[in-house]
Amino acid sequence: MSHVIAALRARASALKHRIVLPETNDIRIIQAAAEAVHEKIADVVLIGNRDFLHKEAKEWNVNLSGVAYVDPLCPGNTELMNSLSTHLFNRRKGKDKDITSVEDAKNKIVSNPLFFGNCLVALEYAHGQVGGSMSPTTDVVRSALQCIGTAPGIKTASSFMLMLRGEQEYVFSDCGFVIDPSAEQLADIAMVSASNAKKLLLLEPRVALLSFSTKGSAHHEKVDKVLEAFKIVQSRDPTLQIDGELQFDAAFVPKVAAFKAPHSQVAGKANVFVFPDLNAGNIGYKIAARLGEFEAVGPILQGFAKPTNDLSRGCAVEDVVDTIAITALQTGEEALVKDIPNLGRF
């Protein structure tokens, strides 16, 4: 475990946030819940029936002491289910042919734990959710968009990677979700990536909008898009340190920056790198990981009104625990949540 990940876990521990894990048919999730609680990284809530969870834990020799659970089918949860169902119906009415009544919304929530968990987060019964170990990314993101929605002022859900090597810490975005972002979407990605660099890595963000051109060295509509994104961010947050369009060497190497972009406050010292499309972002982070031996953590979801994250279906237990810590830190220090009715605890 890198010192950065260890620090993220320690900082999450101090917050004591409540994180939901919905996919309890996966033993890795039950194991991760136990580890996260025993290490006091978060107050983890499993979605499922107590008897089933106890049986699985016993079979795999997992100590669930201190782990919480909530059962959507518990007869005592009628009021909670009504609240969650009404919330989802109000968000989806007129948009979803499968949800035309509160009862339809209830059926969706009962049958799909991703929706149940994200509704808990949306109504502030939990700080965040971590799912995806048994679900495609599209299902994880769809449930988050339908239950939680995007953050105020942000229209784009996206993702980012933490790129770590020794004392070097960077954010790469978007490397896993938005295929061909518009200028407006790039602006959203840049702003939320900067926020996450500050929340997770405690960096003062310096954002580079990457391109194959630096300061007009090439002319093309792809360059124009990056430049337009830069102008949008400047108008929305004049205090954010951001520049573009910049080639990667101009953004990263001080000597190159001095030659190619001598008046830039970001060039040569960027720590948040926003790629112009998913081709560039996905290739870029994998080159850094494979040739540069950076540890790539993610993709981590961003842009939602409340934290919700996606796991690889090939994830290890430690990956789940790390994502629990990251999700807790994305929430912030002062976030409060309500008590979950009929919350059980082992």
mmCIF file of C-alpha atoms in Angstrom:
data_model
loop_
_atom_site.group_PDB
_atom_site.id
_atom_site.type_symbol
_atom_site.label_atom_id
_atom_site.label_comp_id
_atom_site.label_asym_id
_atom_site.label_seq_id
_atom_site.Cartn_x
_atom_site.Cartn_y
_atom_site.Cartn_z
ATOM 1 C CA MET A 1 0.000 0.000 0.000
ATOM 2 C CA SER A 2 1.399 3.406 -0.982
ATOM 3 C CA HIS A 3 1.790 6.106 1.638
ATOM 4 C CA VAL A 4 -0.851 8.161 -0.182
ATOM 5 C CA ILE A 5 -3.466 5.398 0.072
ATOM 6 C CA ALA A 6 -2.551 4.845 3.731
ATOM 7 C CA ALA A 7 -3.032 8.571 4.332
ATOM 8 C CA LEU A 8 -6.410 8.537 2.557
ATOM 9 C CA ARG A 9 -7.566 5.695 4.788
ATOM 10 C CA ALA A 10 -6.368 7.513 7.906
ATOM 11 C CA ARG A 11 -8.116 10.751 6.944
ATOM 12 C CA ALA A 12 -11.327 8.874 6.120
ATOM 13 C CA SER A 13 -11.155 7.207 9.522
ATOM 14 C CA ALA A 14 -11.259 10.594 11.224
ATOM 15 C CA LEU A 15 -14.527 11.460 9.421
ATOM 16 C CA LYS A 16 -16.474 8.367 10.513
ATOM 17 C CA HIS A 17 -18.743 8.655 7.483
ATOM 18 C CA ARG A 18 -21.462 6.161 6.579
ATOM 19 C CA ILE A 19 -20.906 4.346 3.279
ATOM 20 C CA VAL A 20 -23.384 1.934 1.675
ATOM 21 C CA LEU A 21 -22.293 -1.301 -0.025
ATOM 22 C CA PRO A 22 -25.231 -2.684 -2.024
ATOM 23 C CA GLU A 23 -23.908 -5.818 -3.734
ATOM 24 C CA THR A 24 -23.845 -8.231 -0.823
ATOM 25 C CA ASN A 25 -24.199 -11.330 -3.020
ATOM 26 C CA ASP A 26 -20.455 -10.807 -3.578
ATOM 27 C CA ILE A 27 -18.322 -12.153 -0.714
ATOM 28 C CA ARG A 28 -15.636 -9.573 -1.526
ATOM 29 C CA ILE A 29 -18.069 -6.862 -0.481
ATOM 30 C CA ILE A 30 -18.801 -8.555 2.839
ATOM 31 C CA GLN A 31 -15.066 -9.027 3.445
ATOM 32 C CA ALA A 32 -14.354 -5.383 2.576
ATOM 33 C CA ALA A 33 -17.114 -4.182 4.899
ATOM 34 C CA ALA A 34 -15.579 -6.120 7.775
ATOM 35 C CA GLU A 35 -12.087 -4.771 7.057
ATOM 36 C CA ALA A 36 -13.258 -1.168 6.684
ATOM 37 C CA VAL A 37 -15.162 -1.309 9.968
ATOM 38 C CA HIS A 38 -12.413 -3.103 11.876
ATOM 39 C CA GLU A 39 -9.881 -0.533 10.657
ATOM 40 C CA LYS A 40 -12.401 2.232 11.479
ATOM 41 C CA ILE A 41 -12.217 3.646 7.963
ATOM 42 C CA ALA A 42 -15.991 4.140 7.757
ATOM 43 C CA ASP A 43 -19.320 3.085 9.194
ATOM 44 C CA VAL A 44 -20.298 0.574 6.510
ATOM 45 C CA VAL A 45 -23.907 -0.386 5.802
ATOM 46 C CA LEU A 46 -24.596 -3.597 3.885
ATOM 47 C CA ILE A 47 -27.884 -3.952 2.021
ATOM 48 C CA GLY A 48 -29.437 -7.320 2.658
ATOM 49 C CA ASN A 49 -31.094 -9.804 4.949
ATOM 50 C CA ARG A 50 -29.368 -10.406 8.292
ATOM 51 C CA ASP A 51 -29.653 -14.186 8.120
ATOM 52 C CA PHE A 52 -28.163 -14.298 4.630
ATOM 53 C CA LEU A 53 -25.289 -11.986 5.574
ATOM 54 C CA HIS A 54 -24.587 -13.983 8.728
ATOM 55 C CA LYS A 55 -24.585 -17.254 6.766
ATOM 56 C CA GLU A 56 -22.168 -15.905 4.131
ATOM 57 C CA ALA A 57 -19.861 -14.434 6.762
ATOM 58 C CA LYS A 58 -19.783 -17.692 8.713
ATOM 59 C CA GLU A 59 -19.080 -19.732 5.586
ATOM 60 C CA TRP A 60 -16.140 -17.510 4.635
ATOM 61 C CA ASN A 61 -14.949 -16.946 8.215
ATOM 62 C CA VAL A 62 -15.587 -13.195 8.151
ATOM 63 C CA ASN A 63 -16.048 -11.313 11.430
ATOM 64 C CA LEU A 64 -18.886 -8.848 10.862
ATOM 65 C CA SER A 65 -18.750 -7.365 14.358
ATOM 66 C CA GLY A 66 -19.709 -3.684 14.132
ATOM 67 C CA VAL A 67 -20.900 -3.845 10.517
ATOM 68 C CA ALA A 68 -24.368 -2.381 9.939
ATOM 69 C CA TYR A 69 -27.061 -3.641 7.590
ATOM 70 C CA VAL A 70 -30.447 -2.562 6.295
ATOM 71 C CA ASP A 71 -33.018 -4.906 4.769
ATOM 72 C CA PRO A 72 -35.321 -3.339 2.129
ATOM 73 C CA LEU A 73 -37.819 -6.157 2.728
ATOM 74 C CA CYS A 74 -38.014 -5.696 6.500
ATOM 75 C CA PRO A 75 -41.692 -5.088 7.461
ATOM 76 C CA GLY A 76 -40.614 -2.282 9.774
ATOM 77 C CA ASN A 77 -39.122 -0.285 6.884
ATOM 78 C CA THR A 78 -42.423 0.751 5.313
ATOM 79 C CA GLU A 79 -41.951 4.446 6.085
ATOM 80 C CA LEU A 80 -38.379 4.427 4.797
ATOM 81 C CA MET A 81 -39.404 2.636 1.600
ATOM 82 C CA ASN A 82 -42.210 5.132 1.054
ATOM 83 C CA SER A 83 -39.742 8.016 1.336
ATOM 84 C CA LEU A 84 -37.237 6.435 -1.038
ATOM 85 C CA SER A 85 -39.924 5.411 -3.536
ATOM 86 C CA THR A 86 -41.510 8.863 -3.554
ATOM 87 C CA HIS A 87 -38.101 10.430 -4.098
ATOM 88 C CA LEU A 88 -37.319 8.204 -7.080
ATOM 89 C CA PHE A 89 -40.785 8.640 -8.579
ATOM 90 C CA ASN A 90 -40.545 12.430 -8.350
ATOM 91 C CA ARG A 91 -37.177 12.359 -10.095
ATOM 92 C CA ARG A 92 -38.273 9.979 -12.865
ATOM 93 C CA LYS A 93 -41.924 10.849 -13.554
ATOM 94 C CA GLY A 94 -42.398 11.831 -17.168
ATOM 95 C CA LYS A 95 -38.914 10.566 -18.027
ATOM 96 C CA ASP A 96 -39.078 6.814 -17.484
ATOM 97 C CA LYS A 97 -41.779 4.601 -19.011
ATOM 98 C CA ASP A 98 -41.035 1.946 -16.386
ATOM 99 C CA ILE A 99 -41.681 4.294 -13.460
ATOM 100 C CA THR A 100 -45.146 5.775 -13.779
ATOM 101 C CA SER A 101 -46.165 5.471 -10.117
ATOM 102 C CA VAL A 102 -44.681 5.369 -6.626
ATOM 103 C CA GLU A 103 -45.331 1.612 -6.631
ATOM 104 C CA ASP A 104 -43.216 1.248 -9.791
ATOM 105 C CA ALA A 105 -40.439 3.178 -8.079
ATOM 106 C CA LYS A 106 -40.700 0.931 -5.026
ATOM 107 C CA ASN A 107 -40.411 -2.171 -7.180
ATOM 108 C CA LYS A 108 -37.304 -0.726 -8.819
ATOM 109 C CA ILE A 109 -35.703 0.012 -5.468
ATOM 110 C CA VAL A 110 -36.549 -3.361 -3.943
ATOM 111 C CA SER A 111 -35.293 -5.284 -6.981
ATOM 112 C CA ASN A 112 -32.097 -3.288 -7.504
ATOM 113 C CA PRO A 113 -29.842 -2.589 -4.494
ATOM 114 C CA LEU A 114 -27.876 0.031 -6.472
ATOM 115 C CA PHE A 115 -31.060 2.127 -6.562
ATOM 116 C CA PHE A 116 -31.890 1.449 -2.914
ATOM 117 C CA GLY A 117 -28.416 2.547 -1.816
ATOM 118 C CA ASN A 118 -28.250 5.621 -4.012
ATOM 119 C CA CYS A 119 -31.677 6.726 -2.775
ATOM 120 C CA LEU A 120 -30.372 6.394 0.794
ATOM 121 C CA VAL A 121 -27.494 8.665 -0.208
ATOM 122 C CA ALA A 122 -29.746 11.128 -2.034
ATOM 123 C CA LEU A 123 -32.004 11.504 1.019
ATOM 124 C CA GLU A 124 -28.977 11.885 3.316
ATOM 125 C CA TYR A 125 -29.272 8.615 5.191
ATOM 126 C CA ALA A 126 -25.697 7.855 4.103
ATOM 127 C CA HIS A 127 -22.708 9.838 2.893
ATOM 128 C CA GLY A 128 -21.951 7.766 -0.194
ATOM 129 C CA GLN A 129 -22.184 4.433 -1.980
ATOM 130 C CA VAL A 130 -19.663 2.040 -3.508
ATOM 131 C CA GLY A 131 -21.012 -0.440 -6.078
ATOM 132 C CA GLY A 132 -20.077 -2.139 -9.314
ATOM 133 C CA SER A 133 -18.354 -5.348 -8.230
ATOM 134 C CA MET A 134 -21.217 -7.294 -9.829
ATOM 135 C CA SER A 135 -22.637 -4.613 -12.153
ATOM 136 C CA PRO A 136 -21.491 -2.897 -15.353
ATOM 137 C CA THR A 137 -20.401 0.730 -15.057
ATOM 138 C CA THR A 138 -23.427 1.798 -17.101
ATOM 139 C CA ASP A 139 -25.769 0.363 -14.447
ATOM 140 C CA VAL A 140 -23.844 2.034 -11.619
ATOM 141 C CA VAL A 141 -23.856 5.417 -13.329
ATOM 142 C CA ARG A 142 -27.491 5.131 -14.438
ATOM 143 C CA SER A 143 -28.665 4.459 -10.889
ATOM 144 C CA ALA A 144 -26.627 7.404 -9.608
ATOM 145 C CA LEU A 145 -27.952 9.797 -12.242
ATOM 146 C CA GLN A 146 -31.544 8.722 -11.651
ATOM 147 C CA CYS A 147 -31.405 8.699 -7.849
ATOM 148 C CA ILE A 148 -28.870 11.429 -7.050
ATOM 149 C CA GLY A 149 -28.230 13.534 -10.147
ATOM 150 C CA THR A 150 -25.320 15.824 -10.887
ATOM 151 C CA ALA A 151 -23.954 18.499 -8.573
ATOM 152 C CA PRO A 152 -25.309 22.056 -8.651
ATOM 153 C CA GLY A 153 -23.832 23.919 -11.610
ATOM 154 C CA ILE A 154 -22.454 20.690 -13.115
ATOM 155 C CA LYS A 155 -24.202 18.832 -15.936
ATOM 156 C CA THR A 156 -21.571 16.176 -16.609
ATOM 157 C CA ALA A 157 -20.824 12.991 -14.700
ATOM 158 C CA SER A 158 -17.237 11.933 -15.363
ATOM 159 C CA SER A 159 -14.289 10.126 -13.803
ATOM 160 C CA PHE A 160 -10.690 10.654 -12.817
ATOM 161 C CA MET A 161 -7.589 8.694 -11.866
ATOM 162 C CA LEU A 162 -5.184 9.315 -9.025
ATOM 163 C CA MET A 163 -1.699 8.812 -10.454
ATOM 164 C CA LEU A 164 0.833 8.138 -7.705
ATOM 165 C CA ARG A 165 4.571 7.457 -7.676
ATOM 166 C CA GLY A 166 6.662 8.216 -4.620
ATOM 167 C CA GLU A 167 6.053 11.855 -3.756
ATOM 168 C CA GLN A 168 4.462 12.567 -7.142
ATOM 169 C CA GLU A 169 0.670 12.924 -6.997
ATOM 170 C CA TYR A 170 -1.502 13.885 -9.973
ATOM 171 C CA VAL A 171 -5.082 13.757 -11.181
ATOM 172 C CA PHE A 172 -5.824 12.577 -14.743
ATOM 173 C CA SER A 173 -9.323 13.111 -16.170
ATOM 174 C CA ASP A 174 -11.450 11.867 -17.867
ATOM 175 C CA CYS A 175 -9.890 8.458 -18.421
ATOM 176 C CA GLY A 176 -12.898 6.187 -18.192
ATOM 177 C CA PHE A 177 -16.292 7.640 -18.959
ATOM 178 C CA VAL A 178 -16.998 10.609 -21.283
ATOM 179 C CA ILE A 179 -15.954 9.551 -24.784
ATOM 180 C CA ASP A 180 -15.912 12.837 -26.698
ATOM 181 C CA PRO A 181 -16.730 15.727 -24.355
ATOM 182 C CA SER A 182 -17.955 19.062 -25.642
ATOM 183 C CA ALA A 183 -16.317 22.291 -24.514
ATOM 184 C CA GLU A 184 -18.969 22.653 -21.808
ATOM 185 C CA GLN A 185 -18.381 19.093 -20.626
ATOM 186 C CA LEU A 186 -14.611 19.615 -20.574
ATOM 187 C CA ALA A 187 -15.178 22.678 -18.420
ATOM 188 C CA ASP A 188 -17.288 20.608 -15.990
ATOM 189 C CA ILE A 189 -14.624 17.885 -15.920
ATOM 190 C CA ALA A 190 -11.883 20.406 -15.230
ATOM 191 C CA MET A 191 -13.730 22.045 -12.353
ATOM 192 C CA VAL A 192 -14.748 18.886 -10.523
ATOM 193 C CA SER A 193 -11.305 17.338 -11.095
ATOM 194 C CA ALA A 194 -9.729 20.367 -9.445
ATOM 195 C CA SER A 195 -12.107 19.996 -6.506
ATOM 196 C CA ASN A 196 -11.215 16.322 -6.074
ATOM 197 C CA ALA A 197 -7.489 17.059 -6.265
ATOM 198 C CA LYS A 198 -7.986 19.365 -3.309
ATOM 199 C CA LYS A 199 -10.252 16.985 -1.358
ATOM 200 C CA LEU A 200 -8.273 13.796 -1.869
ATOM 201 C CA LEU A 201 -4.650 14.833 -2.377
ATOM 202 C CA LEU A 202 -4.793 18.156 -0.491
ATOM 203 C CA LEU A 203 -3.264 19.819 -3.545
ATOM 204 C CA GLU A 204 -3.673 23.397 -4.616
ATOM 205 C CA PRO A 205 -4.975 22.486 -8.080
ATOM 206 C CA ARG A 206 -3.193 23.720 -11.180
ATOM 207 C CA VAL A 207 -5.220 22.487 -14.110
ATOM 208 C CA ALA A 208 -3.875 21.888 -17.610
ATOM 209 C CA LEU A 209 -6.342 21.477 -20.468
ATOM 210 C CA LEU A 210 -4.336 19.219 -22.753
ATOM 211 C CA SER A 211 -4.148 19.304 -26.530
ATOM 212 C CA PHE A 212 -1.739 18.637 -29.405
ATOM 213 C CA SER A 213 -1.322 22.413 -29.549
ATOM 214 C CA THR A 214 0.197 24.929 -27.149
ATOM 215 C CA LYS A 215 -1.025 28.506 -27.243
ATOM 216 C CA GLY A 216 -2.007 28.529 -30.905
ATOM 217 C CA SER A 217 0.834 26.414 -32.277
ATOM 218 C CA ALA A 218 -1.763 24.473 -34.277
ATOM 219 C CA HIS A 219 -5.191 25.345 -35.625
ATOM 220 C CA HIS A 220 -8.014 22.834 -35.643
ATOM 221 C CA GLU A 221 -11.571 22.465 -34.333
ATOM 222 C CA LYS A 222 -10.261 20.041 -31.676
ATOM 223 C CA VAL A 223 -7.969 22.792 -30.396
ATOM 224 C CA ASP A 224 -10.816 25.302 -30.525
ATOM 225 C CA LYS A 225 -12.865 23.044 -28.248
ATOM 226 C CA VAL A 226 -10.150 23.009 -25.590
ATOM 227 C CA LEU A 227 -9.695 26.762 -25.794
ATOM 228 C CA GLU A 228 -13.436 27.270 -25.446
ATOM 229 C CA ALA A 229 -13.463 25.028 -22.367
ATOM 230 C CA PHE A 230 -10.711 27.186 -20.864
ATOM 231 C CA LYS A 231 -12.771 30.336 -21.410
ATOM 232 C CA ILE A 232 -15.859 28.715 -19.851
ATOM 233 C CA VAL A 233 -13.962 27.724 -16.706
ATOM 234 C CA GLN A 234 -12.421 31.188 -16.420
ATOM 235 C CA SER A 235 -15.864 32.767 -16.560
ATOM 236 C CA ARG A 236 -17.307 30.329 -13.987
ATOM 237 C CA ASP A 237 -14.403 30.366 -11.526
ATOM 238 C CA PRO A 238 -11.843 33.137 -12.109
ATOM 239 C CA THR A 239 -9.881 32.016 -9.023
ATOM 240 C CA LEU A 240 -9.050 28.544 -10.364
ATOM 241 C CA GLN A 241 -5.512 28.157 -11.672
ATOM 242 C CA ILE A 242 -6.111 26.733 -15.145
ATOM 243 C CA ASP A 243 -4.578 27.093 -18.582
ATOM 244 C CA GLY A 244 -5.019 25.666 -22.030
ATOM 245 C CA GLU A 245 -4.560 24.689 -24.626
ATOM 246 C CA LEU A 246 -1.274 23.030 -23.557
ATOM 247 C CA GLN A 247 0.659 20.075 -24.878
ATOM 248 C CA PHE A 248 1.638 17.620 -22.153
ATOM 249 C CA ASP A 249 5.327 18.552 -22.206
ATOM 250 C CA ALA A 250 4.456 22.242 -21.846
ATOM 251 C CA ALA A 251 2.128 21.433 -18.959
ATOM 252 C CA PHE A 252 4.604 19.167 -17.171
ATOM 253 C CA VAL A 253 8.211 20.153 -17.945
ATOM 254 C CA PRO A 254 9.340 23.570 -16.619
ATOM 255 C CA LYS A 255 12.014 24.068 -19.307
ATOM 256 C CA VAL A 256 9.553 23.337 -22.088
ATOM 257 C CA ALA A 257 6.955 25.561 -20.450
ATOM 258 C CA ALA A 258 9.412 28.444 -20.280
ATOM 259 C CA PHE A 259 9.838 28.204 -24.040
ATOM 260 C CA LYS A 260 6.320 27.315 -25.203
ATOM 261 C CA ALA A 261 4.162 29.143 -22.639
ATOM 262 C CA PRO A 262 6.369 31.632 -20.785
ATOM 263 C CA HIS A 263 3.488 33.658 -19.376
ATOM 264 C CA SER A 264 1.444 30.739 -18.054
ATOM 265 C CA GLN A 265 0.916 30.307 -14.312
ATOM 266 C CA VAL A 266 0.171 26.598 -14.824
ATOM 267 C CA ALA A 267 2.540 25.408 -17.559
ATOM 268 C CA GLY A 268 5.448 23.374 -16.230
ATOM 269 C CA LYS A 269 3.813 22.778 -12.851
ATOM 270 C CA ALA A 270 0.346 21.354 -13.541
ATOM 271 C CA ASN A 271 -0.952 18.675 -11.190
ATOM 272 C CA VAL A 272 -4.410 18.138 -12.734
ATOM 273 C CA PHE A 273 -4.368 17.003 -16.351
ATOM 274 C CA VAL A 274 -7.633 17.147 -18.324
ATOM 275 C CA PHE A 275 -7.497 15.168 -21.561
ATOM 276 C CA PRO A 276 -9.494 16.306 -24.599
ATOM 277 C CA ASP A 277 -11.258 12.949 -25.054
ATOM 278 C CA LEU A 278 -11.397 9.399 -23.765
ATOM 279 C CA ASN A 279 -8.951 8.111 -26.376
ATOM 280 C CA ALA A 280 -6.238 10.403 -25.046
ATOM 281 C CA GLY A 281 -7.145 9.976 -21.376
ATOM 282 C CA ASN A 282 -7.320 6.194 -21.357
ATOM 283 C CA ILE A 283 -4.126 5.796 -23.372
ATOM 284 C CA GLY A 284 -2.351 8.467 -21.339
ATOM 285 C CA TYR A 285 -2.958 6.991 -17.911
ATOM 286 C CA LYS A 286 -2.021 3.491 -19.074
ATOM 287 C CA ILE A 287 1.264 4.749 -20.527
ATOM 288 C CA ALA A 288 2.039 6.463 -17.215
ATOM 289 C CA ALA A 289 1.172 3.272 -15.322
ATOM 290 C CA ARG A 290 3.005 0.789 -17.569
ATOM 291 C CA LEU A 291 6.039 2.780 -18.687
ATOM 292 C CA GLY A 292 6.250 5.311 -15.871
ATOM 293 C CA GLU A 293 5.369 2.833 -13.114
ATOM 294 C CA PHE A 294 2.754 5.118 -11.599
ATOM 295 C CA GLU A 295 0.111 3.552 -9.393
ATOM 296 C CA ALA A 296 -3.230 4.264 -11.056
ATOM 297 C CA VAL A 297 -6.137 4.467 -8.600
ATOM 298 C CA GLY A 298 -9.567 4.589 -10.190
ATOM 299 C CA PRO A 299 -11.454 5.416 -12.226
ATOM 300 C CA ILE A 300 -13.237 7.376 -9.514
ATOM 301 C CA LEU A 301 -16.613 8.901 -10.354
ATOM 302 C CA GLN A 302 -17.203 12.631 -10.012
ATOM 303 C CA GLY A 303 -19.744 15.296 -10.836
ATOM 304 C CA PHE A 304 -22.615 13.844 -8.783
ATOM 305 C CA ALA A 305 -24.497 15.769 -6.110
ATOM 306 C CA LYS A 306 -23.441 13.094 -3.584
ATOM 307 C CA PRO A 307 -20.494 10.681 -3.761
ATOM 308 C CA THR A 308 -21.126 7.361 -5.479
ATOM 309 C CA ASN A 309 -18.414 5.159 -6.931
ATOM 310 C CA ASP A 310 -17.892 2.278 -9.295
ATOM 311 C CA LEU A 311 -15.751 -0.811 -8.784
ATOM 312 C CA SER A 312 -14.139 -2.999 -11.391
ATOM 313 C CA ARG A 313 -15.814 -6.382 -11.540
ATOM 314 C CA GLY A 314 -12.322 -7.824 -11.099
ATOM 315 C CA CYS A 315 -11.643 -5.790 -7.961
ATOM 316 C CA ALA A 316 -9.808 -7.145 -4.937
ATOM 317 C CA VAL A 317 -11.042 -6.656 -1.374
ATOM 318 C CA GLU A 318 -8.357 -4.003 -0.801
ATOM 319 C CA ASP A 319 -9.619 -2.063 -3.838
ATOM 320 C CA VAL A 320 -13.073 -1.945 -2.276
ATOM 321 C CA VAL A 321 -11.688 -0.710 1.038
ATOM 322 C CA ASP A 322 -9.661 1.981 -0.726
ATOM 323 C CA THR A 323 -12.751 3.117 -2.635
ATOM 324 C CA ILE A 324 -14.736 3.300 0.603
ATOM 325 C CA ALA A 325 -12.095 5.686 1.978
ATOM 326 C CA ILE A 326 -12.047 7.775 -1.206
ATOM 327 C CA THR A 327 -15.853 8.020 -1.253
ATOM 328 C CA ALA A 328 -15.882 9.193 2.359
ATOM 329 C CA LEU A 329 -13.332 11.904 1.586
ATOM 330 C CA GLN A 330 -15.269 13.106 -1.468
ATOM 331 C CA THR A 331 -18.130 13.975 0.881
ATOM 332 C CA GLY A 332 -16.270 16.528 2.937
ATOM 333 C CA GLU A 333 -15.717 16.949 6.641
ATOM 334 C CA GLU A 334 -18.929 18.593 7.801
ATOM 335 C CA ALA A 335 -21.552 16.450 6.073
ATOM 336 C CA LEU A 336 -24.238 15.077 8.401
ATOM 337 C CA VAL A 337 -26.657 12.230 7.776
ATOM 338 C CA LYS A 338 -29.932 11.076 9.311
ATOM 339 C CA ASP A 339 -30.399 7.843 11.215
ATOM 340 C CA ILE A 340 -31.550 4.922 9.066
ATOM 341 C CA PRO A 341 -34.757 3.452 10.558
ATOM 342 C CA ASN A 342 -34.406 -0.158 11.721
ATOM 343 C CA LEU A 343 -30.696 -0.181 11.013
ATOM 344 C CA GLY A 344 -29.240 -3.443 12.285
ATOM 345 C CA ARG A 345 -25.695 -4.099 13.400
ATOM 346 C CA PHE A 346 -23.711 -7.270 13.957
#
